[in-house]
mmCIF file of C-alpha atoms and ligand atoms in Angstrom:
data_model
loop_
_atom_site.group_PDB
_atom_site.id
_atom_site.type_symbol
_atom_site.label_atom_id
_atom_site.label_comp_id
_atom_site.label_asym_id
_atom_site.label_seq_id
_atom_site.Cartn_x
_atom_site.Cartn_y
_atom_site.Cartn_z
ATOM 1 C CA UNK A 266 7.690 -19.750 -21.645
ATOM 2 C CA UNK A 267 5.528 -22.643 -22.880
ATOM 3 C CA UNK A 268 5.028 -23.888 -19.338
ATOM 4 C CA UNK A 269 3.714 -20.786 -18.222
ATOM 5 C CA UNK A 270 1.695 -20.855 -21.206
ATOM 6 C CA UNK A 271 0.433 -24.296 -20.836
ATOM 7 C CA UNK A 272 -0.385 -23.344 -16.978
ATOM 8 C CA UNK A 273 -2.123 -20.343 -17.590
ATOM 9 C CA UNK A 274 -4.184 -22.123 -20.417
ATOM 10 C CA UNK A 275 -4.776 -24.463 -17.642
ATOM 11 C CA UNK A 276 -6.538 -22.044 -15.183
ATOM 12 C CA UNK A 277 -8.365 -20.377 -17.462
ATOM 13 C CA UNK A 278 -10.948 -23.102 -17.803
ATOM 14 C CA UNK A 279 -11.897 -22.073 -14.091
ATOM 15 C CA UNK A 280 -12.460 -18.529 -14.720
ATOM 16 C CA UNK A 281 -15.035 -16.472 -16.581
ATOM 17 C CA UNK A 282 -12.795 -13.575 -17.250
ATOM 18 C CA UNK A 283 -9.071 -12.635 -16.905
ATOM 19 C CA UNK A 284 -7.873 -9.005 -15.440
ATOM 20 C CA UNK A 285 -4.936 -8.403 -17.824
ATOM 21 C CA UNK A 286 -2.755 -5.791 -15.119
ATOM 22 C CA UNK A 287 -0.550 -3.224 -17.726
ATOM 23 C CA UNK A 288 1.712 -0.864 -15.891
ATOM 24 C CA UNK A 289 0.148 2.550 -17.193
ATOM 25 C CA UNK A 290 3.645 3.729 -17.733
ATOM 26 C CA UNK A 291 3.865 1.574 -20.303
ATOM 27 C CA UNK A 292 0.593 0.499 -21.842
ATOM 28 C CA UNK A 293 2.540 -1.412 -25.139
ATOM 29 C CA UNK A 294 5.832 -2.816 -23.489
ATOM 30 C CA UNK A 295 4.214 -3.778 -20.329
ATOM 31 C CA UNK A 296 1.834 -6.559 -22.551
ATOM 32 C CA UNK A 297 2.885 -9.992 -23.031
ATOM 33 C CA UNK A 298 2.823 -9.920 -27.078
ATOM 34 C CA UNK A 299 1.337 -13.510 -27.047
ATOM 35 C CA UNK A 300 -1.755 -12.562 -24.659
ATOM 36 C CA UNK A 301 -4.298 -12.280 -27.349
ATOM 37 C CA UNK A 302 -3.473 -16.178 -28.290
ATOM 38 C CA UNK A 303 -3.338 -17.553 -24.726
ATOM 39 C CA UNK A 304 -6.727 -15.786 -23.931
ATOM 40 C CA UNK A 305 -8.229 -16.022 -26.933
ATOM 41 C CA UNK A 306 -12.276 -15.599 -26.627
ATOM 42 C CA UNK A 307 -11.823 -15.614 -22.787
ATOM 43 C CA UNK A 308 -13.434 -12.438 -21.843
ATOM 44 C CA UNK A 309 -10.844 -9.836 -20.688
ATOM 45 C CA UNK A 310 -10.630 -6.759 -18.353
ATOM 46 C CA UNK A 311 -7.512 -4.234 -19.235
ATOM 47 C CA UNK A 312 -6.213 -2.794 -15.858
ATOM 48 C CA UNK A 313 -4.002 -0.245 -16.600
ATOM 49 C CA UNK A 314 -2.095 -0.185 -12.666
ATOM 50 C CA UNK A 315 -0.589 2.549 -11.546
ATOM 51 C CA UNK A 316 -2.552 5.300 -13.208
ATOM 52 C CA UNK A 317 -1.363 7.246 -9.783
ATOM 53 C CA UNK A 318 2.317 7.241 -10.926
ATOM 54 C CA UNK A 319 1.896 7.861 -14.744
ATOM 55 C CA UNK A 320 0.988 10.904 -16.713
ATOM 56 C CA UNK A 321 -3.060 11.365 -16.264
ATOM 57 C CA UNK A 322 -3.080 12.862 -20.223
ATOM 58 C CA UNK A 323 -1.307 9.913 -21.573
ATOM 59 C CA UNK A 324 -3.113 7.323 -19.393
ATOM 60 C CA UNK A 325 -6.590 9.151 -21.163
ATOM 61 C CA UNK A 326 -5.205 8.722 -24.367
ATOM 62 C CA UNK A 327 -4.617 4.790 -23.817
ATOM 63 C CA UNK A 328 -7.635 4.135 -22.406
ATOM 64 C CA UNK A 329 -9.478 5.397 -25.451
ATOM 65 C CA UNK A 330 -6.856 3.452 -27.642
ATOM 66 C CA UNK A 331 -8.187 0.372 -26.231
ATOM 67 C CA UNK A 332 -11.633 1.235 -26.050
ATOM 68 C CA UNK A 333 -11.594 1.612 -29.615
ATOM 69 C CA UNK A 334 -9.652 -1.645 -30.150
ATOM 70 C CA UNK A 335 -13.152 -3.058 -28.489
ATOM 71 C CA UNK A 336 -11.355 -3.987 -25.394
ATOM 72 C CA UNK A 337 -13.227 -2.954 -21.746
ATOM 73 C CA UNK A 338 -10.487 -0.885 -19.282
ATOM 74 C CA UNK A 339 -10.119 0.649 -16.459
ATOM 75 C CA UNK A 340 -6.904 3.095 -15.325
ATOM 76 C CA UNK A 341 -6.300 1.682 -11.781
ATOM 77 C CA UNK A 342 -4.309 2.310 -8.549
ATOM 78 C CA UNK A 343 -3.992 -0.744 -6.906
ATOM 79 C CA UNK A 344 -3.675 0.295 -3.414
ATOM 80 C CA UNK A 345 -6.497 2.155 -3.208
ATOM 81 C CA UNK A 346 -9.924 1.211 -2.614
ATOM 82 C CA UNK A 347 -11.906 3.497 -4.535
ATOM 83 C CA UNK A 348 -10.197 2.559 -7.462
ATOM 84 C CA UNK A 349 -10.069 -1.313 -7.010
ATOM 85 C CA UNK A 350 -14.212 -0.939 -6.060
ATOM 86 C CA UNK A 351 -14.541 0.003 -10.059
ATOM 87 C CA UNK A 352 -13.499 -3.648 -10.992
ATOM 88 C CA UNK A 353 -16.925 -5.291 -9.923
ATOM 89 C CA UNK A 354 -19.095 -3.349 -11.821
ATOM 90 C CA UNK A 355 -16.749 -3.093 -14.933
ATOM 91 C CA UNK A 356 -16.333 -6.903 -15.276
ATOM 92 C CA UNK A 357 -20.239 -7.257 -14.701
ATOM 93 C CA UNK A 358 -20.326 -4.959 -17.429
ATOM 94 C CA UNK A 359 -18.043 -7.041 -19.833
ATOM 95 C CA UNK A 360 -19.869 -10.636 -18.761
ATOM 96 C CA UNK A 361 -23.353 -8.931 -19.289
ATOM 97 C CA UNK A 362 -24.785 -11.240 -21.689
ATOM 98 C CA UNK A 363 -23.433 -14.075 -19.648
ATOM 99 C CA UNK A 364 -25.185 -12.889 -17.029
ATOM 100 C CA UNK A 365 -28.154 -11.941 -18.486
ATOM 101 C CA UNK A 366 -28.311 -15.592 -20.403
ATOM 102 C CA UNK A 367 -27.793 -17.262 -17.086
ATOM 103 C CA UNK A 368 -30.649 -15.587 -15.746
ATOM 104 C CA UNK A 369 -32.844 -16.596 -18.348
ATOM 105 C CA UNK A 370 -31.868 -19.960 -18.127
ATOM 106 C CA UNK A 371 -32.899 -19.807 -14.269
ATOM 107 C CA UNK A 372 -29.353 -20.561 -12.741
ATOM 108 C CA UNK A 373 -28.923 -18.833 -9.429
ATOM 109 C CA UNK A 374 -26.581 -16.137 -9.733
ATOM 110 C CA UNK A 375 -22.920 -16.668 -8.521
ATOM 111 C CA UNK A 376 -19.661 -14.572 -7.868
ATOM 112 C CA UNK A 377 -18.080 -13.705 -10.906
ATOM 113 C CA UNK A 378 -14.585 -15.598 -11.181
ATOM 114 C CA UNK A 379 -11.462 -14.111 -12.317
ATOM 115 C CA UNK A 380 -7.700 -14.621 -12.501
ATOM 116 C CA UNK A 381 -4.844 -11.823 -12.763
ATOM 117 C CA UNK A 382 -2.420 -12.003 -15.475
ATOM 118 C CA UNK A 383 0.667 -9.838 -16.299
ATOM 119 C CA UNK A 384 4.151 -9.701 -16.293
ATOM 120 C CA UNK A 385 6.157 -8.903 -13.420
ATOM 121 C CA UNK A 386 6.234 -6.039 -11.498
ATOM 122 C CA UNK A 387 2.654 -4.747 -12.906
ATOM 123 C CA UNK A 388 1.196 -5.283 -9.100
ATOM 124 C CA UNK A 389 -0.536 -8.120 -9.430
ATOM 125 C CA UNK A 390 0.116 -9.064 -6.038
ATOM 126 C CA UNK A 391 -0.958 -5.837 -4.897
ATOM 127 C CA UNK A 392 -3.996 -6.155 -6.259
ATOM 128 C CA UNK A 393 -5.016 -9.347 -5.183
ATOM 129 C CA UNK A 394 -3.722 -8.577 -1.740
ATOM 130 C CA UNK A 395 -6.003 -5.328 -2.183
ATOM 131 C CA UNK A 396 -8.803 -7.519 -3.173
ATOM 132 C CA UNK A 397 -8.291 -9.892 -0.451
ATOM 133 C CA UNK A 398 -7.573 -7.640 2.137
ATOM 134 C CA UNK A 399 -4.394 -9.913 3.914
ATOM 135 C CA UNK A 400 -1.180 -10.728 2.583
ATOM 136 C CA UNK A 401 -1.640 -13.915 0.179
ATOM 137 C CA UNK A 402 0.186 -13.525 -2.582
ATOM 138 C CA UNK A 403 4.118 -13.152 -3.167
ATOM 139 C CA UNK A 404 4.749 -14.378 -6.011
ATOM 140 C CA UNK A 405 8.500 -13.422 -6.950
ATOM 141 C CA UNK A 406 9.319 -13.480 -10.592
ATOM 142 C CA UNK A 407 8.699 -16.726 -11.169
ATOM 143 C CA UNK A 408 5.762 -17.488 -14.725
ATOM 144 C CA UNK A 409 2.794 -19.802 -14.106
ATOM 145 C CA UNK A 410 0.816 -20.328 -11.927
ATOM 146 C CA UNK A 411 1.543 -22.678 -8.973
ATOM 147 C CA UNK A 412 -0.481 -25.955 -7.956
ATOM 148 C CA UNK A 413 -3.246 -25.827 -5.678
ATOM 149 C CA UNK A 414 -4.346 -22.903 -5.836
ATOM 150 C CA UNK A 415 -7.495 -21.389 -4.110
ATOM 151 C CA UNK A 416 -10.229 -19.052 -4.567
ATOM 152 C CA UNK A 417 -10.225 -15.295 -2.797
ATOM 153 C CA UNK A 418 -13.360 -13.482 -2.016
ATOM 154 C CA UNK A 419 -13.982 -10.285 -2.790
ATOM 155 C CA UNK A 420 -17.563 -9.486 -1.180
ATOM 156 C CA UNK A 421 -20.180 -11.652 -2.744
ATOM 157 C CA UNK A 422 -19.839 -11.099 -6.121
ATOM 158 C CA UNK A 423 -16.523 -11.607 -7.233
ATOM 159 C CA UNK A 424 -13.604 -14.548 -6.679
ATOM 160 C CA UNK A 425 -10.170 -14.673 -7.872
ATOM 161 C CA UNK A 426 -7.487 -17.436 -8.135
ATOM 162 C CA UNK A 427 -4.930 -16.391 -5.539
ATOM 163 C CA UNK A 428 -1.850 -17.170 -7.203
ATOM 164 C CA UNK A 429 -1.694 -14.704 -10.649
ATOM 165 C CA UNK A 430 -0.568 -15.857 -13.974
ATOM 166 C CA UNK A 431 3.039 -14.472 -14.650
ATOM 167 C CA UNK A 432 4.032 -14.151 -18.541
ATOM 168 C CA UNK A 433 7.035 -12.624 -19.646
ATOM 169 C CA UNK A 434 7.167 -9.192 -21.613
ATOM 170 C CA UNK A 435 9.024 -9.369 -24.836
ATOM 171 C CA UNK A 436 12.220 -6.688 -25.472
ATOM 172 C CA UNK A 437 14.026 -7.793 -28.615
ATOM 173 C CA UNK A 438 13.826 -3.775 -29.177
ATOM 174 C CA UNK A 439 16.457 -2.532 -27.136
ATOM 175 C CA UNK A 440 14.274 0.717 -26.125
ATOM 176 C CA UNK A 441 11.850 -1.204 -24.938
ATOM 177 C CA UNK A 442 14.192 -3.003 -22.273
ATOM 178 C CA UNK A 443 15.608 0.307 -21.473
ATOM 179 C CA UNK A 444 11.942 1.219 -20.278
ATOM 180 C CA UNK A 445 11.177 -2.242 -18.580
ATOM 181 C CA UNK A 446 14.267 -1.752 -16.487
ATOM 182 C CA UNK A 447 13.675 1.993 -15.737
ATOM 183 C CA UNK A 448 10.426 1.068 -14.040
ATOM 184 C CA UNK A 449 12.004 -2.243 -12.512
ATOM 185 C CA UNK A 450 10.080 -4.482 -14.415
ATOM 186 C CA UNK A 451 13.329 -6.596 -15.567
ATOM 187 C CA UNK A 452 16.166 -6.841 -13.388
ATOM 188 C CA UNK A 453 18.499 -3.863 -14.515
ATOM 189 C CA UNK A 454 22.174 -5.900 -14.453
ATOM 190 C CA UNK A 455 21.197 -6.795 -17.830
ATOM 191 C CA UNK A 456 22.094 -2.974 -18.571
ATOM 192 C CA UNK A 457 24.581 -0.456 -17.495
ATOM 193 C CA UNK A 458 23.047 1.648 -14.973
ATOM 194 C CA UNK A 459 24.686 4.853 -16.709
ATOM 195 C CA UNK A 460 22.875 4.116 -20.115
ATOM 196 C CA UNK A 461 19.880 3.761 -18.331
ATOM 197 C CA UNK A 462 20.125 6.778 -16.178
ATOM 198 C CA UNK A 463 21.307 8.363 -19.851
ATOM 199 C CA UNK A 464 18.260 7.051 -21.820
ATOM 200 C CA UNK A 465 16.295 8.359 -18.541
ATOM 201 C CA UNK A 466 17.712 12.257 -18.836
ATOM 202 C CA UNK A 467 17.065 12.139 -22.755
ATOM 203 C CA UNK A 468 13.537 10.607 -22.340
ATOM 204 C CA UNK A 469 12.945 13.683 -19.631
ATOM 205 C CA UNK A 470 14.331 16.521 -21.241
ATOM 206 C CA UNK A 471 12.214 15.632 -24.113
ATOM 207 C CA UNK A 472 8.734 14.892 -22.589
ATOM 208 C CA UNK A 473 9.306 16.377 -19.078
ATOM 209 C CA UNK A 474 12.054 19.161 -18.877
ATOM 210 C CA UNK A 475 9.888 21.151 -16.157
ATOM 211 C CA UNK A 476 10.499 18.301 -13.811
ATOM 212 C CA UNK A 477 13.687 17.415 -14.642
ATOM 213 C CA UNK A 478 14.938 20.968 -14.275
ATOM 214 C CA UNK A 479 12.906 21.094 -10.766
ATOM 215 C CA UNK A 480 14.136 18.121 -9.301
ATOM 216 C CA UNK A 481 17.964 18.592 -9.977
ATOM 217 C CA UNK A 482 17.615 22.612 -9.624
ATOM 218 C CA UNK A 483 18.779 22.816 -13.419
ATOM 219 C CA UNK A 484 18.983 26.017 -15.005
ATOM 220 C CA UNK A 485 17.867 26.242 -18.996
ATOM 221 C CA UNK A 486 21.089 26.413 -20.072
ATOM 222 C CA UNK A 487 22.069 23.408 -18.364
ATOM 223 C CA UNK A 488 19.053 21.580 -19.549
ATOM 224 C CA UNK A 489 20.034 21.781 -23.293
ATOM 225 C CA UNK A 490 23.530 20.459 -22.346
ATOM 226 C CA UNK A 491 24.510 17.199 -24.105
ATOM 227 C CA UNK A 492 23.717 14.235 -22.416
ATOM 228 C CA UNK A 493 26.616 12.994 -20.727
ATOM 229 C CA UNK A 494 27.201 16.510 -19.766
ATOM 230 C CA UNK A 495 23.846 16.749 -18.336
ATOM 231 C CA UNK A 496 24.817 13.415 -16.330
ATOM 232 C CA UNK A 497 27.968 15.583 -14.954
ATOM 233 C CA UNK A 498 26.281 18.500 -13.767
ATOM 234 C CA UNK A 499 23.912 16.505 -11.515
ATOM 235 C CA UNK A 500 26.546 14.255 -10.552
ATOM 236 C CA UNK A 501 28.266 17.445 -9.490
ATOM 237 C CA UNK A 502 24.929 18.956 -7.836
ATOM 238 C CA UNK A 503 24.431 15.936 -5.797
ATOM 239 C CA UNK A 504 27.914 15.686 -4.359
ATOM 240 C CA UNK A 505 28.901 12.813 -6.057
ATOM 241 C CA UNK A 506 32.257 14.428 -7.652
ATOM 242 C CA UNK A 507 32.844 12.369 -10.469
ATOM 243 C CA UNK A 508 30.893 9.195 -9.800
ATOM 244 C CA UNK A 509 28.677 8.786 -12.634
ATOM 245 C CA UNK A 510 27.719 5.198 -11.435
ATOM 246 C CA UNK A 511 26.142 6.192 -7.924
ATOM 247 C CA UNK A 512 24.379 9.424 -9.677
ATOM 248 C CA UNK A 513 22.944 6.710 -12.666
ATOM 249 C CA UNK A 514 21.614 4.901 -9.631
ATOM 250 C CA UNK A 515 20.268 7.734 -7.334
ATOM 251 C CA UNK A 516 18.461 8.818 -11.095
ATOM 252 C CA UNK A 517 17.153 5.677 -11.595
ATOM 253 C CA UNK A 518 15.911 5.293 -8.017
ATOM 254 C CA UNK A 519 14.102 8.250 -8.109
ATOM 255 C CA UNK A 520 12.430 7.990 -10.807
ATOM 256 C CA UNK A 521 11.150 4.145 -9.530
ATOM 257 C CA UNK A 522 10.083 6.603 -6.422
ATOM 258 C CA UNK A 523 8.055 8.767 -8.239
ATOM 259 C CA UNK A 524 10.023 11.386 -7.219
ATOM 260 C CA UNK A 525 10.705 12.945 -10.963
ATOM 261 C CA UNK A 526 6.786 13.653 -10.851
ATOM 262 C CA UNK A 527 4.401 11.272 -13.132
ATOM 263 C CA UNK A 528 5.295 10.221 -16.747
ATOM 264 C CA UNK A 529 4.506 7.806 -19.232
ATOM 265 C CA UNK A 530 7.205 6.123 -21.159
ATOM 266 C CA UNK A 531 5.081 4.601 -23.880
ATOM 267 C CA UNK A 532 4.134 7.533 -25.847
ATOM 268 C CA UNK A 533 0.773 7.703 -27.551
ATOM 269 C CA UNK A 534 2.076 10.051 -30.025
ATOM 270 C CA UNK A 535 4.506 7.409 -31.166
ATOM 271 C CA UNK A 536 2.221 4.597 -31.854
ATOM 272 C CA UNK A 537 1.756 5.127 -35.405
ATOM 273 C CA UNK A 538 5.359 5.572 -36.337
HETATM 274 P P1 LIG B 169 4.036 -8.159 -9.099
HETATM 275 O O1 LIG B 169 4.992 -8.574 -9.561
HETATM 276 O O2 LIG B 169 3.179 -7.774 -10.443
HETATM 277 O O3 LIG B 169 3.111 -8.945 -8.368
HETATM 278 O O4 LIG B 169 3.778 -6.697 -8.855
HETATM 279 P P2 LIG B 169 3.764 -6.644 -7.260
HETATM 280 O O5 LIG B 169 2.177 -6.441 -6.570
HETATM 281 O O6 LIG B 169 5.283 -6.939 -6.516
HETATM 282 O O7 LIG B 169 3.721 -4.667 -7.308
HETATM 283 C C1 LIG B 169 5.374 -4.369 -7.464
HETATM 284 C C2 LIG B 169 5.532 -3.143 -7.060
HETATM 285 O O8 LIG B 169 4.835 -2.302 -7.495
HETATM 286 C C3 LIG B 169 5.560 -2.747 -5.491
HETATM 287 O O9 LIG B 169 6.675 -2.220 -5.175
HETATM 288 C C4 LIG B 169 4.258 -2.364 -5.369
HETATM 289 O O10 LIG B 169 4.065 -1.903 -4.082
HETATM 290 C C5 LIG B 169 4.482 -1.474 -6.513
HETATM 291 N N1 LIG B 169 2.564 -1.224 -6.955
HETATM 292 C C6 LIG B 169 1.661 -1.839 -7.385
HETATM 293 N N2 LIG B 169 0.695 -1.586 -7.764
HETATM 294 C C7 LIG B 169 0.767 0.114 -7.507
HETATM 295 C C8 LIG B 169 -0.079 1.346 -7.815
HETATM 296 O O11 LIG B 169 -1.192 1.459 -8.246
HETATM 297 N N3 LIG B 169 0.765 2.592 -7.492
HETATM 298 C C9 LIG B 169 1.791 2.864 -6.971
HETATM 299 N N4 LIG B 169 2.476 3.623 -6.529
HETATM 300 N N5 LIG B 169 2.867 1.740 -6.625
HETATM 301 C C10 LIG B 169 2.125 0.530 -7.136
#
């Protein structure tokens, strides 16, 4: 972690702005808690990525939350042009004072230089590839930024470091660990699949019961069963007999594929709890 931090700090010197990528389904759990300390005064734009997978009502609440905290923020789908195009105007807004100052000093306008920063799986490579219009960054889950990086140009107004900064999430809280594992941000072999699937079922029956009912053709009575029984019912319905492990795997896979519909695991309404 210390090495990753050092590497990120080193690269920060070369950029005007940091794009902090967060998973819109996990606006708190997918942030690195040290980020404020690492980024410090460097201007920042928070990008709530995978907005296409997240619950739009929750995304709006979280966008407002970050704004109220004084951050510039955009909800984003890294794969979509329309979405990615908002980044340049949003960055200019964040840097408006600096741009005006440079102009006053008679400096020639130049492209904004940025780096992408975030925990694994939030879509850093996807965003870089999309901005660059070609496949550039295959990051794997290694921390820090590799040496000898180059600048990727996005039009004439934005240049990005071609390798993102990778930081780790913090999951001392077991619930945060489950949320990160469910979305694939950390490896699920740290946790039992059926524990994860039971967490998923409890979460969906609480916040998105209709989506769960529809996907697994559940009756109202089945929906109100105790969780292990609910898992048994789904296992049977899918023809897995009593192979709960296989059913758990299927549940998690379908959640990740977006087949249970859009959802947000970090609930805005639970923020003050
Ligand atoms: P990184 O580890 O932060 O570089 O994350 P990747 O760019 O490798 O993305 C992780 C996974 O999320 C990949 O399967 C991407 O296709 C997917 N992904 C990234 N951005 C989005 C998005 O905006 N929407 C959806 N639906 N999937 C995304």
